[in-house]
Coordinates of N, CA and C in Angstrom, one line a residue:
M1 N -12.5 6.1 -32.4 CA -11.6 5.5 -31.6 C -10.5 4.5 -32.3
S2 N -9.1 4.7 -31.8 CA -8.1 4.1 -32.3 C -8.3 2.2 -32.2
T3 N -7.4 1.6 -32.8 CA -7.6 -0.1 -32.6 C -7.1 -0.2 -31.4
D4 N -5.9 0.7 -31.0 CA -5.3 0.2 -29.9 C -5.8 0.7 -28.4
N5 N -6.8 1.8 -28.7 CA -7.4 1.9 -27.5 C -8.6 1.1 -27.4
M6 N -9.2 0.4 -28.4 CA -10.3 -0.5 -28.3 C -9.9 -1.7 -27.7
Q7 N -8.5 -2.1 -28.0 CA -8.2 -3.5 -27.5 C -7.8 -3.2 -26.0
A8 N -7.1 -2.0 -25.8 CA -6.8 -1.9 -24.3 C -8.3 -1.8 -23.4
D9 N -9.3 -1.3 -23.9 CA -10.7 -1.1 -23.2 C -11.2 -2.7 -23.2
A10 N -10.8 -3.7 -24.0 CA -11.4 -4.9 -24.1 C -10.9 -5.3 -23.1
T11 N -9.5 -5.4 -22.7 CA -8.6 -6.1 -21.7 C -8.9 -5.7 -20.6
D12 N -9.6 -4.7 -20.4 CA -10.0 -4.0 -19.1 C -11.2 -4.8 -18.6
V13 N -12.1 -5.0 -19.7 CA -13.3 -5.6 -18.9 C -13.3 -7.3 -19.6
C14 N -12.5 -7.8 -20.1 CA -12.5 -9.2 -20.4 C -11.1 -9.9 -20.3
C15 N -11.1 -11.3 -20.2 CA -9.9 -12.3 -20.1 C -9.7 -12.0 -21.2
A16 N -8.2 -11.8 -21.5 CA -7.5 -11.8 -22.5 C -7.1 -13.2 -23.2
S17 N -7.5 -14.2 -22.4 CA -7.5 -15.5 -23.2 C -8.9 -16.0 -23.7
C18 N -9.7 -16.2 -22.7 CA -11.1 -16.5 -23.5 C -12.0 -15.7 -23.5
V19 N -11.7 -14.1 -23.3 CA -12.6 -13.0 -23.8 C -13.7 -13.1 -22.7
K20 N -13.9 -13.8 -21.6 CA -14.9 -13.8 -21.0 C -15.1 -12.4 -20.2
S21 N -16.7 -11.8 -20.2 CA -16.4 -10.8 -19.4 C -16.8 -10.7 -18.2
E22 N -16.4 -9.7 -17.2 CA -16.5 -9.8 -15.7 C -17.8 -9.1 -15.7
V23 N -18.4 -10.5 -14.8 CA -19.5 -9.9 -14.2 C -19.7 -10.5 -12.7
D24 N -20.8 -10.6 -12.0 CA -20.8 -10.8 -10.7 C -20.2 -12.1 -10.2
D25 N -20.2 -13.2 -11.0 CA -20.0 -14.5 -10.5 C -18.3 -14.7 -11.0
I26 N -17.7 -13.7 -12.0 CA -16.6 -13.8 -12.4 C -15.6 -12.4 -12.3
K27 N -14.5 -12.6 -11.6 CA -13.7 -11.5 -11.5 C -12.3 -11.6 -12.1
L28 N -11.9 -10.4 -12.7 CA -10.8 -10.7 -13.3 C -9.5 -10.1 -12.4
K29 N -8.3 -10.4 -12.8 CA -7.2 -10.3 -12.2 C -6.2 -9.9 -13.3
E30 N -5.3 -9.0 -12.7 CA -4.3 -8.7 -13.6 C -3.1 -9.3 -13.6
C31 N -2.6 -9.6 -14.8 CA -1.2 -10.3 -14.9 C -0.2 -10.3 -13.7
N32 N 0.5 -11.0 -13.2 CA 1.2 -11.0 -11.9 C 2.5 -10.0 -12.4
D33 N 2.7 -9.7 -13.4 CA 4.1 -9.0 -13.8 C 3.9 -7.7 -14.5
C34 N 2.6 -7.6 -15.1 CA 2.5 -6.1 -15.8 C 0.8 -5.8 -15.5
D35 N 0.4 -4.6 -15.8 CA -0.7 -4.1 -15.9 C -1.6 -4.1 -17.2
L36 N -1.1 -4.8 -18.3 CA -1.6 -4.5 -19.6 C -2.8 -5.7 -19.8
V37 N -3.0 -6.6 -19.4 CA -4.0 -7.7 -19.3 C -4.8 -8.2 -18.2
R38 N -5.8 -8.5 -18.1 CA -6.3 -9.4 -17.1 C -6.8 -11.0 -17.6
Y39 N -6.7 -11.8 -16.5 CA -7.6 -13.0 -16.5 C -8.7 -13.4 -16.0
C40 N -9.3 -14.3 -15.9 CA -10.5 -15.0 -15.3 C -9.9 -15.8 -14.5
S41 N -8.6 -16.8 -14.8 CA -8.5 -17.7 -14.0 C -7.0 -18.3 -14.2
D42 N -6.2 -18.7 -13.6 CA -4.9 -19.2 -13.7 C -4.7 -20.0 -14.8
S43 N -5.6 -21.0 -15.4 CA -5.4 -21.4 -16.5 C -5.3 -20.7 -17.7
C44 N -6.6 -19.8 -17.9 CA -6.4 -18.6 -19.2 C -5.1 -17.8 -18.5
Q45 N -4.3 -17.9 -17.7 CA -3.2 -17.1 -17.9 C -2.2 -17.7 -18.5
Q46 N -2.3 -19.2 -17.9 CA -0.9 -20.2 -18.4 C -1.4 -20.1 -20.0
D47 N -2.4 -20.1 -20.5 CA -2.4 -20.3 -21.9 C -2.2 -19.4 -23.0
H48 N -2.3 -18.4 -22.2 CA -2.3 -16.9 -23.2 C -0.7 -16.3 -22.9
R49 N 0.1 -17.1 -21.9 CA 1.1 -16.4 -21.6 C 2.2 -16.6 -23.1
P50 N 2.2 -17.7 -23.7 CA 3.2 -17.6 -25.0 C 3.1 -16.3 -25.8
K51 N 1.7 -15.9 -26.0 CA 1.3 -14.6 -26.9 C 1.6 -13.4 -26.1
H52 N 1.7 -13.4 -24.8 CA 1.5 -12.4 -24.1 C 3.2 -12.0 -23.5
V53 N 4.0 -12.9 -23.5 CA 5.1 -13.1 -22.8 C 6.4 -11.8 -23.2
H54 N 6.4 -11.3 -24.5 CA 7.2 -10.3 -25.0 C 7.0 -8.9 -24.4
A55 N 5.5 -8.8 -24.6 CA 4.6 -7.2 -24.3 C 4.9 -7.2 -22.7
C56 N 4.8 -8.2 -22.2 CA 4.5 -8.2 -20.4 C 6.0 -8.0 -19.9
K57 N 7.2 -8.7 -20.6 CA 8.6 -8.2 -19.9 C 8.9 -6.9 -20.6
K58 N 8.4 -6.3 -21.5 CA 8.2 -5.0 -21.9 C 8.0 -3.9 -20.6
R59 N 6.5 -4.3 -20.6 CA 5.8 -3.5 -19.7 C 6.5 -3.8 -18.4
A60 N 6.8 -4.8 -17.9 CA 7.4 -5.0 -16.5 C 8.6 -4.1 -16.3
A61 N 9.3 -4.0 -17.3 CA 10.7 -3.4 -17.0 C 10.1 -1.6 -17.1
E62 N 9.1 -1.3 -17.9 CA 8.7 0.4 -17.8 C 8.3 0.5 -16.3
L63 N 7.5 -0.7 -15.8 CA 7.2 -0.1 -14.4 C 8.1 -0.2 -13.1
R64 N 8.9 -1.1 -13.3 CA 10.3 -1.2 -12.7 C 11.1 0.1 -12.6
D65 N 11.0 0.7 -13.8 CA 11.9 1.6 -14.0 C 11.2 3.3 -13.4
E66 N 9.8 3.2 -13.5 CA 8.8 4.0 -13.0 C 9.1 4.4 -11.4
I67 N 9.1 3.0 -10.8 CA 9.3 2.6 -9.3 C 10.7 3.4 -9.0
L68 N 11.5 2.5 -9.8 CA 13.3 2.9 -9.3 C 13.4 4.1 -9.4
F69 N 12.9 5.3 -10.6 CA 13.2 6.6 -10.5 C 12.3 7.7 -10.0
R70 N 11.3 6.9 -9.3 CA 10.2 7.8 -8.4 C 10.9 8.5 -7.0
Q71 N 10.8 9.5 -7.1 CA 11.5 10.2 -5.5 C 10.3 9.4 -4.3
P72 N 11.2 8.9 -3.6 CA 10.6 8.4 -2.6 C 10.2 9.5 -1.5
E73 N 9.1 8.9 -0.6 CA 8.7 10.0 0.3 C 9.6 10.5 1.4
S74 N 10.4 9.6 1.6 CA 11.4 10.1 3.0 C 12.7 9.2 2.8
S75 N 13.5 9.1 3.6 CA 14.7 8.2 3.4 C 14.3 7.0 4.2
H76 N 15.4 6.2 3.7 CA 15.4 5.0 4.4 C 15.0 4.7 5.8
R77 N 15.8 5.8 6.3 CA 15.5 6.0 8.3 C 14.0 6.1 8.3
G78 N 13.0 6.9 7.5 CA 11.8 6.8 7.9 C 11.6 8.0 8.5
D79 N 10.4 8.4 9.4 CA 10.3 9.5 10.6 C 10.2 9.0 11.8
C80 N 10.5 9.9 12.7 CA 10.5 9.8 13.9 C 9.3 9.3 14.3
P81 N 9.0 8.4 15.3 CA 7.6 7.9 15.4 C 6.7 8.9 16.5
I82 N 7.5 9.7 17.0 CA 6.9 10.5 18.2 C 6.5 11.8 17.6
C83 N 7.6 12.5 16.7 CA 7.3 13.7 16.2 C 6.9 13.9 15.1
C84 N 7.1 12.7 14.3 CA 6.7 12.4 13.0 C 7.8 13.1 12.2
L85 N 8.8 14.1 12.4 CA 9.6 14.7 11.4 C 10.7 13.5 11.1
P86 N 11.0 13.9 9.6 CA 11.7 12.8 8.6 C 13.2 13.0 9.2
H87 N 13.8 11.4 9.5 CA 15.0 11.6 10.2 C 15.8 11.5 8.8
P88 N 17.1 12.6 9.1 CA 18.1 12.8 8.1 C 19.0 11.5 8.1
I89 N 19.8 11.5 7.3 CA 20.7 10.5 6.5 C 21.7 10.1 7.6
D90 N 22.2 10.9 8.3 CA 23.4 10.7 9.4 C 22.5 10.3 10.6
R91 N 22.8 9.0 11.1 CA 22.0 8.3 11.7 C 22.7 8.7 13.1
E92 N 24.1 8.5 13.2 CA 24.9 8.6 14.5 C 24.6 9.8 15.7
T93 N 24.6 10.9 14.8 CA 24.2 12.3 15.5 C 22.9 12.6 15.7
S94 N 22.0 12.2 15.0 CA 20.7 12.8 15.0 C 19.4 11.7 15.7
M95 N 19.8 10.4 15.8 CA 18.7 9.6 16.2 C 19.2 8.7 17.2
I96 N 18.5 7.7 17.8 CA 19.1 6.6 18.8 C 17.9 5.4 18.3
M97 N 18.3 4.5 18.2 CA 17.5 3.2 18.1 C 17.5 2.6 19.4
M98 N 16.0 2.2 19.7 CA 15.7 1.5 20.9 C 15.7 0.2 20.9
T99 N 16.4 -0.7 21.7 CA 16.4 -2.0 21.5 C 15.3 -2.7 21.9
C100 N 14.6 -1.8 22.5 CA 13.2 -2.7 23.2 C 12.1 -2.7 22.0
C101 N 12.0 -1.9 21.1 CA 11.2 -1.9 20.0 C 11.8 -1.4 18.6
S102 N 12.9 -1.3 18.4 CA 13.6 -1.1 17.5 C 13.4 0.3 16.6
K103 N 12.8 0.9 17.4 CA 12.1 2.5 16.6 C 13.7 3.2 16.6
L104 N 13.7 4.0 15.6 CA 14.6 5.1 15.6 C 14.0 6.7 16.1
I105 N 14.6 7.0 17.4 CA 13.7 8.4 17.9 C 14.8 9.4 17.6
C106 N 14.2 10.8 17.2 CA 15.5 11.5 16.9 C 15.5 12.2 18.5
R107 N 16.9 12.8 18.5 CA 17.6 13.2 19.6 C 16.6 14.2 20.5
G108 N 15.9 15.0 19.7 CA 15.0 15.9 20.4 C 13.9 15.5 21.6
C109 N 13.4 14.2 20.8 CA 12.1 13.7 21.6 C 12.7 12.8 22.5
E110 N 14.2 12.1 22.2 CA 14.8 11.7 23.3 C 15.2 12.2 24.5
Y111 N 15.7 13.5 24.4 CA 16.0 14.6 25.3 C 14.9 15.2 26.4
A112 N 13.7 15.3 25.3 CA 12.3 15.7 26.1 C 11.8 14.7 27.0
N113 N 11.8 13.6 26.6 CA 11.5 12.1 27.3 C 12.3 12.4 28.6
K114 N 13.9 12.4 28.5 CA 14.7 12.4 29.5 C 14.4 13.6 30.5
L115 N 14.0 14.6 30.0 CA 13.8 16.0 30.8 C 12.3 15.5 31.7
R116 N 11.2 15.0 31.0 CA 10.2 14.8 31.5 C 10.4 13.9 32.7
E117 N 11.2 12.7 32.5 CA 11.4 11.8 33.7 C 12.2 12.3 34.5
I118 N 13.2 13.1 34.6 CA 13.9 13.7 35.7 C 13.0 14.7 36.5
E119 N 12.3 15.6 36.0 CA 11.3 16.4 36.6 C 10.3 15.8 37.3
A120 N 9.9 14.8 36.8 CA 8.8 13.8 37.4 C 9.3 13.0 38.5
R121 N 10.5 12.7 38.3 CA 11.2 11.4 39.2 C 10.4 10.2 38.6
L122 N 10.8 9.9 37.3 CA 9.9 8.5 37.0 C 11.1 7.9 36.9
Q123 N 10.7 6.5 36.5 CA 11.3 5.6 35.7 C 11.8 6.0 34.4
Q124 N 13.3 5.5 34.1 CA 13.5 5.8 32.7 C 13.0 5.0 31.7
T125 N 12.1 5.2 30.8 CA 11.5 4.0 29.9 C 12.0 4.7 28.3
C126 N 11.6 3.8 27.7 CA 11.5 4.1 26.0 C 10.7 5.0 25.7
P127 N 11.0 6.3 25.1 CA 10.2 7.1 24.5 C 8.8 6.4 23.7
F128 N 9.0 5.9 23.0 CA 7.9 5.0 22.4 C 7.0 4.2 23.0
C129 N 7.8 3.2 23.3 CA 6.7 1.8 23.9 C 6.8 2.0 25.6
R130 N 7.3 2.4 26.1 CA 7.8 2.7 27.7 C 8.2 1.6 28.1
H131 N 8.8 0.9 27.5 CA 9.5 -0.4 28.0 C 10.7 0.4 29.0
P132 N 10.6 -0.3 30.3 CA 11.9 0.5 31.0 C 13.3 0.0 30.1
T133 N 14.1 1.5 30.5 CA 15.4 1.5 29.9 C 16.3 0.3 30.5
P134 N 17.1 -0.3 29.4 CA 17.9 -1.6 29.9 C 19.1 -0.9 30.7
L135 N 19.7 -1.8 31.9 CA 20.5 -0.8 32.4 C 21.8 -1.8 32.5
T136 N 21.8 -2.9 31.7 CA 23.1 -3.7 31.5 C 23.3 -4.3 30.5
L137 N 24.3 -4.5 29.7 CA 24.5 -5.2 28.3 C 23.8 -6.6 28.1
E138 N 23.7 -7.4 29.0 CA 22.9 -8.3 29.2 C 21.2 -8.1 28.8
E139 N 20.9 -7.2 29.4 CA 19.3 -6.7 29.3 C 19.5 -6.2 28.0
T140 N 20.2 -5.2 27.5 CA 20.1 -4.9 26.1 C 20.3 -5.9 25.1
N141 N 21.0 -6.8 25.1 CA 21.2 -8.1 23.9 C 19.7 -8.7 24.0
K142 N 19.2 -9.0 25.4 CA 17.9 -9.8 25.7 C 16.6 -9.1 24.9
N143 N 16.9 -7.8 25.1 CA 15.7 -6.7 24.0 C 16.0 -7.1 22.7
K144 N 17.4 -7.1 22.4 CA 17.8 -7.2 20.7 C 17.1 -8.5 20.3
M145 N 17.4 -9.7 21.0 CA 17.0 -11.2 20.7 C 15.6 -11.4 20.8
K146 N 14.7 -10.7 21.5 CA 12.9 -10.7 21.4 C 12.9 -10.0 20.2
R147 N 13.2 -9.1 20.0 CA 13.1 -8.4 18.4 C 13.3 -9.4 17.3
V148 N 14.2 -10.0 17.6 CA 14.8 -10.9 16.4 C 13.8 -12.0 16.1
A149 N 13.7 -12.7 17.6 CA 12.3 -13.7 17.7 C 11.1 -13.3 16.9
A150 N 10.8 -11.9 17.1 CA 9.4 -11.5 16.5 C 9.6 -11.1 14.9
N151 N 10.7 -11.3 14.7 CA 10.9 -11.1 13.1 C 10.7 -9.6 12.8
D152 N 11.4 -8.9 13.4 CA 11.4 -7.2 13.3 C 12.6 -7.4 12.4
P153 N 12.6 -6.8 11.1 CA 13.4 -6.7 9.9 C 14.8 -5.7 10.6
V154 N 14.4 -4.7 11.4 CA 15.6 -4.0 11.7 C 16.7 -4.3 12.8
A155 N 15.8 -5.5 13.7 CA 16.7 -6.1 14.6 C 17.6 -7.1 14.0
I156 N 17.1 -8.1 12.9 CA 17.5 -9.0 12.4 C 18.6 -8.2 11.5
R157 N 18.7 -7.1 10.9 CA 19.6 -6.6 10.1 C 20.6 -6.2 11.3
E158 N 20.2 -5.7 12.2 CA 21.7 -5.4 13.1 C 22.3 -6.5 13.4
L159 N 21.5 -7.7 13.6 CA 22.2 -8.8 14.1 C 23.1 -9.4 13.0
G160 N 22.8 -9.2 11.7 CA 23.6 -9.6 10.8 C 24.5 -8.7 10.7
M161 N 24.6 -7.4 10.8 CA 25.7 -6.5 10.6 C 26.5 -7.0 12.0
K162 N 26.1 -7.3 12.9 CA 27.4 -7.8 14.1 C 28.0 -9.1 13.5
H163 N 27.6 -9.9 13.1 CA 28.1 -11.0 12.2 C 29.2 -10.6 11.3
Y164 N 28.8 -9.6 10.4 CA 29.4 -9.2 9.4 C 30.8 -8.4 9.8
Q165 N 30.4 -7.6 11.1 CA 31.6 -6.8 11.5 C 32.7 -7.8 12.2
K166 N 32.3 -8.9 12.4 CA 33.4 -10.1 13.1 C 34.0 -11.1 12.2
G167 N 33.4 -10.7 10.7 CA 34.0 -11.3 9.5 C 33.2 -12.8 9.7
E168 N 32.0 -13.0 10.3 CA 31.4 -14.0 9.9 C 30.3 -14.2 9.1
Y169 N 30.7 -14.1 7.6 CA 30.0 -13.4 6.5 C 28.9 -14.3 6.0
Q170 N 29.0 -15.9 6.3 CA 27.9 -16.8 6.1 C 26.7 -16.4 6.8
I171 N 26.9 -16.5 8.3 CA 25.7 -16.2 9.0 C 25.3 -14.8 8.7
A172 N 26.1 -13.9 8.8 CA 25.5 -12.7 8.4 C 24.8 -12.5 7.1
F173 N 24.8 -13.0 6.2 CA 24.3 -13.4 4.9 C 22.8 -14.0 5.2
E174 N 22.9 -14.8 6.0 CA 21.4 -15.5 6.2 C 20.8 -14.4 7.1
Y175 N 21.2 -13.9 7.9 CA 20.4 -12.8 8.8 C 20.0 -11.5 7.7
L176 N 20.9 -11.2 7.0 CA 20.7 -9.9 6.0 C 19.8 -10.4 5.0
T177 N 19.8 -11.5 4.6 CA 19.0 -12.0 3.3 C 17.4 -12.0 4.0
K178 N 17.4 -12.2 5.1 CA 15.9 -12.3 5.9 C 15.3 -11.1 6.1
A179 N 16.0 -10.5 6.5 CA 15.8 -8.7 6.9 C 15.3 -8.0 5.4
A180 N 16.3 -8.6 4.5 CA 15.8 -8.0 3.3 C 14.3 -8.4 2.7
D181 N 14.0 -9.6 2.8 CA 13.0 -10.3 2.5 C 12.0 -9.3 3.4
L182 N 11.8 -9.1 4.3 CA 11.2 -8.4 5.1 C 10.9 -6.9 5.0
G183 N 11.7 -6.4 3.8 CA 11.7 -5.0 3.4 C 12.7 -4.0 3.8
D184 N 13.8 -4.8 4.5 CA 14.6 -3.5 5.1 C 15.6 -3.3 4.2
A185 N 15.4 -1.9 3.9 CA 16.5 -1.1 2.7 C 18.1 -1.5 3.1
S186 N 18.4 -0.8 4.2 CA 19.6 -1.2 4.9 C 20.3 -2.4 4.2
A187 N 19.4 -3.6 4.8 CA 19.6 -4.8 4.3 C 20.2 -5.3 3.1
H188 N 19.3 -4.7 2.5 CA 19.7 -4.8 0.7 C 20.9 -4.2 0.3
H189 N 21.0 -3.1 0.8 CA 22.2 -2.5 0.3 C 23.7 -3.1 0.9
K190 N 23.5 -3.8 2.1 CA 24.8 -4.5 2.3 C 25.0 -5.7 1.5
L191 N 23.4 -6.1 1.2 CA 23.6 -7.6 0.5 C 24.2 -7.2 -1.1
S192 N 23.8 -6.2 -1.4 CA 24.5 -5.7 -2.9 C 25.9 -5.8 -2.7
I193 N 26.4 -5.2 -1.6 CA 28.2 -5.2 -1.1 C 28.3 -6.7 -1.3
M194 N 27.9 -7.3 -0.6 CA 28.3 -9.1 -0.2 C 28.5 -9.7 -1.6
Y195 N 27.3 -9.3 -2.6 CA 27.5 -10.1 -3.8 C 28.6 -9.4 -4.7
R196 N 28.9 -8.0 -4.6 CA 29.9 -7.6 -5.2 C 31.3 -7.9 -4.9
E197 N 31.6 -8.2 -3.9 CA 32.8 -8.4 -3.1 C 32.8 -9.8 -2.7
G198 N 31.8 -10.6 -3.0 CA 32.1 -12.0 -2.6 C 32.3 -12.7 -1.2
K199 N 31.7 -11.8 -0.3 CA 32.0 -12.2 1.0 C 30.5 -12.9 1.6
G200 N 30.7 -14.3 2.1 CA 29.9 -15.0 2.4 C 28.9 -15.7 1.2
V201 N 29.3 -15.4 -0.1 CA 28.4 -15.7 -1.2 C 29.4 -15.2 -2.2
E202 N 28.9 -16.3 -3.5 CA 29.6 -16.0 -4.8 C 29.3 -14.5 -5.4
K203 N 30.1 -14.2 -5.9 CA 29.9 -12.7 -6.6 C 29.0 -12.7 -7.8
D204 N 27.9 -12.1 -7.8 CA 26.9 -12.1 -8.8 C 26.3 -10.6 -8.9
E205 N 26.6 -10.1 -10.0 CA 26.7 -8.9 -10.6 C 24.9 -8.3 -10.8
K206 N 24.3 -9.3 -11.2 CA 23.0 -9.4 -11.5 C 22.4 -9.1 -10.2
K207 N 22.6 -9.9 -9.1 CA 21.8 -9.7 -7.4 C 22.5 -8.6 -7.3
E208 N 23.7 -8.2 -7.1 CA 24.3 -6.8 -6.7 C 23.6 -5.7 -7.0
V209 N 23.2 -5.9 -8.5 CA 22.4 -4.7 -9.2 C 20.9 -4.8 -8.6
Y210 N 20.3 -5.9 -8.5 CA 19.0 -6.1 -7.9 C 19.0 -5.4 -6.2
H211 N 19.6 -5.8 -5.4 CA 19.8 -5.3 -4.3 C 19.7 -3.9 -3.9
L212 N 20.6 -3.3 -5.1 CA 21.1 -1.9 -5.0 C 19.7 -1.1 -5.4
E213 N 19.2 -1.5 -6.4 CA 17.8 -1.1 -7.0 C 16.7 -1.1 -6.0
Q214 N 16.5 -2.2 -5.4 CA 15.4 -2.2 -4.1 C 15.9 -1.3 -2.7
A215 N 17.3 -1.0 -2.5 CA 17.4 -0.2 -1.4 C 17.2 1.2 -2.0
A216 N 17.3 1.3 -3.2 CA 17.2 2.9 -3.6 C 15.8 3.3 -3.8
I217 N 14.8 2.1 -3.8 CA 13.5 2.4 -4.3 C 12.9 2.5 -2.8
A218 N 13.5 2.0 -1.8 CA 13.0 2.0 -0.3 C 13.6 3.4 0.1
G219 N 14.6 4.4 -0.3 CA 14.5 5.7 0.1 C 16.2 5.7 0.4
H220 N 16.9 4.8 0.4 CA 18.4 4.4 0.5 C 19.3 5.0 -0.2
P221 N 20.2 5.9 -0.1 CA 21.0 6.7 -1.2 C 21.9 6.1 -1.8
A222 N 22.4 4.6 -1.1 CA 22.9 3.6 -1.9 C 24.1 4.0 -2.6

């Protein structure tokens, strides 16, 4: 067995700083940024940091590239929650967003639900959550704000986009940042544009690239 392999095996079972072995009362945890070493405590991680920082940065960059260039399982649109078929990129002609639950429903499932309601003379409801369909703009906006209050990333992003389209870039930036923090790919993409163009925020190439990469990782065509 090579020296490198022996060292790798050692870091799997021992703390990289104090060399304590993992036993019942000692649980080792991986480095926060890479998968090369493990530690028995936060203090050991701090003590070992100067020795590990160079290899850590290199491995963290490799892991980032692996995630970035991996083929995503689906687009950022995800799948229709009813028929489970993947949504295409073109949202406007192939799906509809329900304001009551922020779900993207494919047009086929929307049509099937409407047909069922007409034939059975039922009240019109959301195909997914069965919430009554809003009849006025006021009801629609009320549904949207309920989703925003519930920390729904899609609803928060849509509100941010509404402010962006009005030219209220600073307010839009706040909402889009919150949606991105909650994992919304489209919010990441829009933030990258804002950082590139300096709308509502100072231009920042590093942050532009970061948000573009986050969007791409989540399946956004970017």
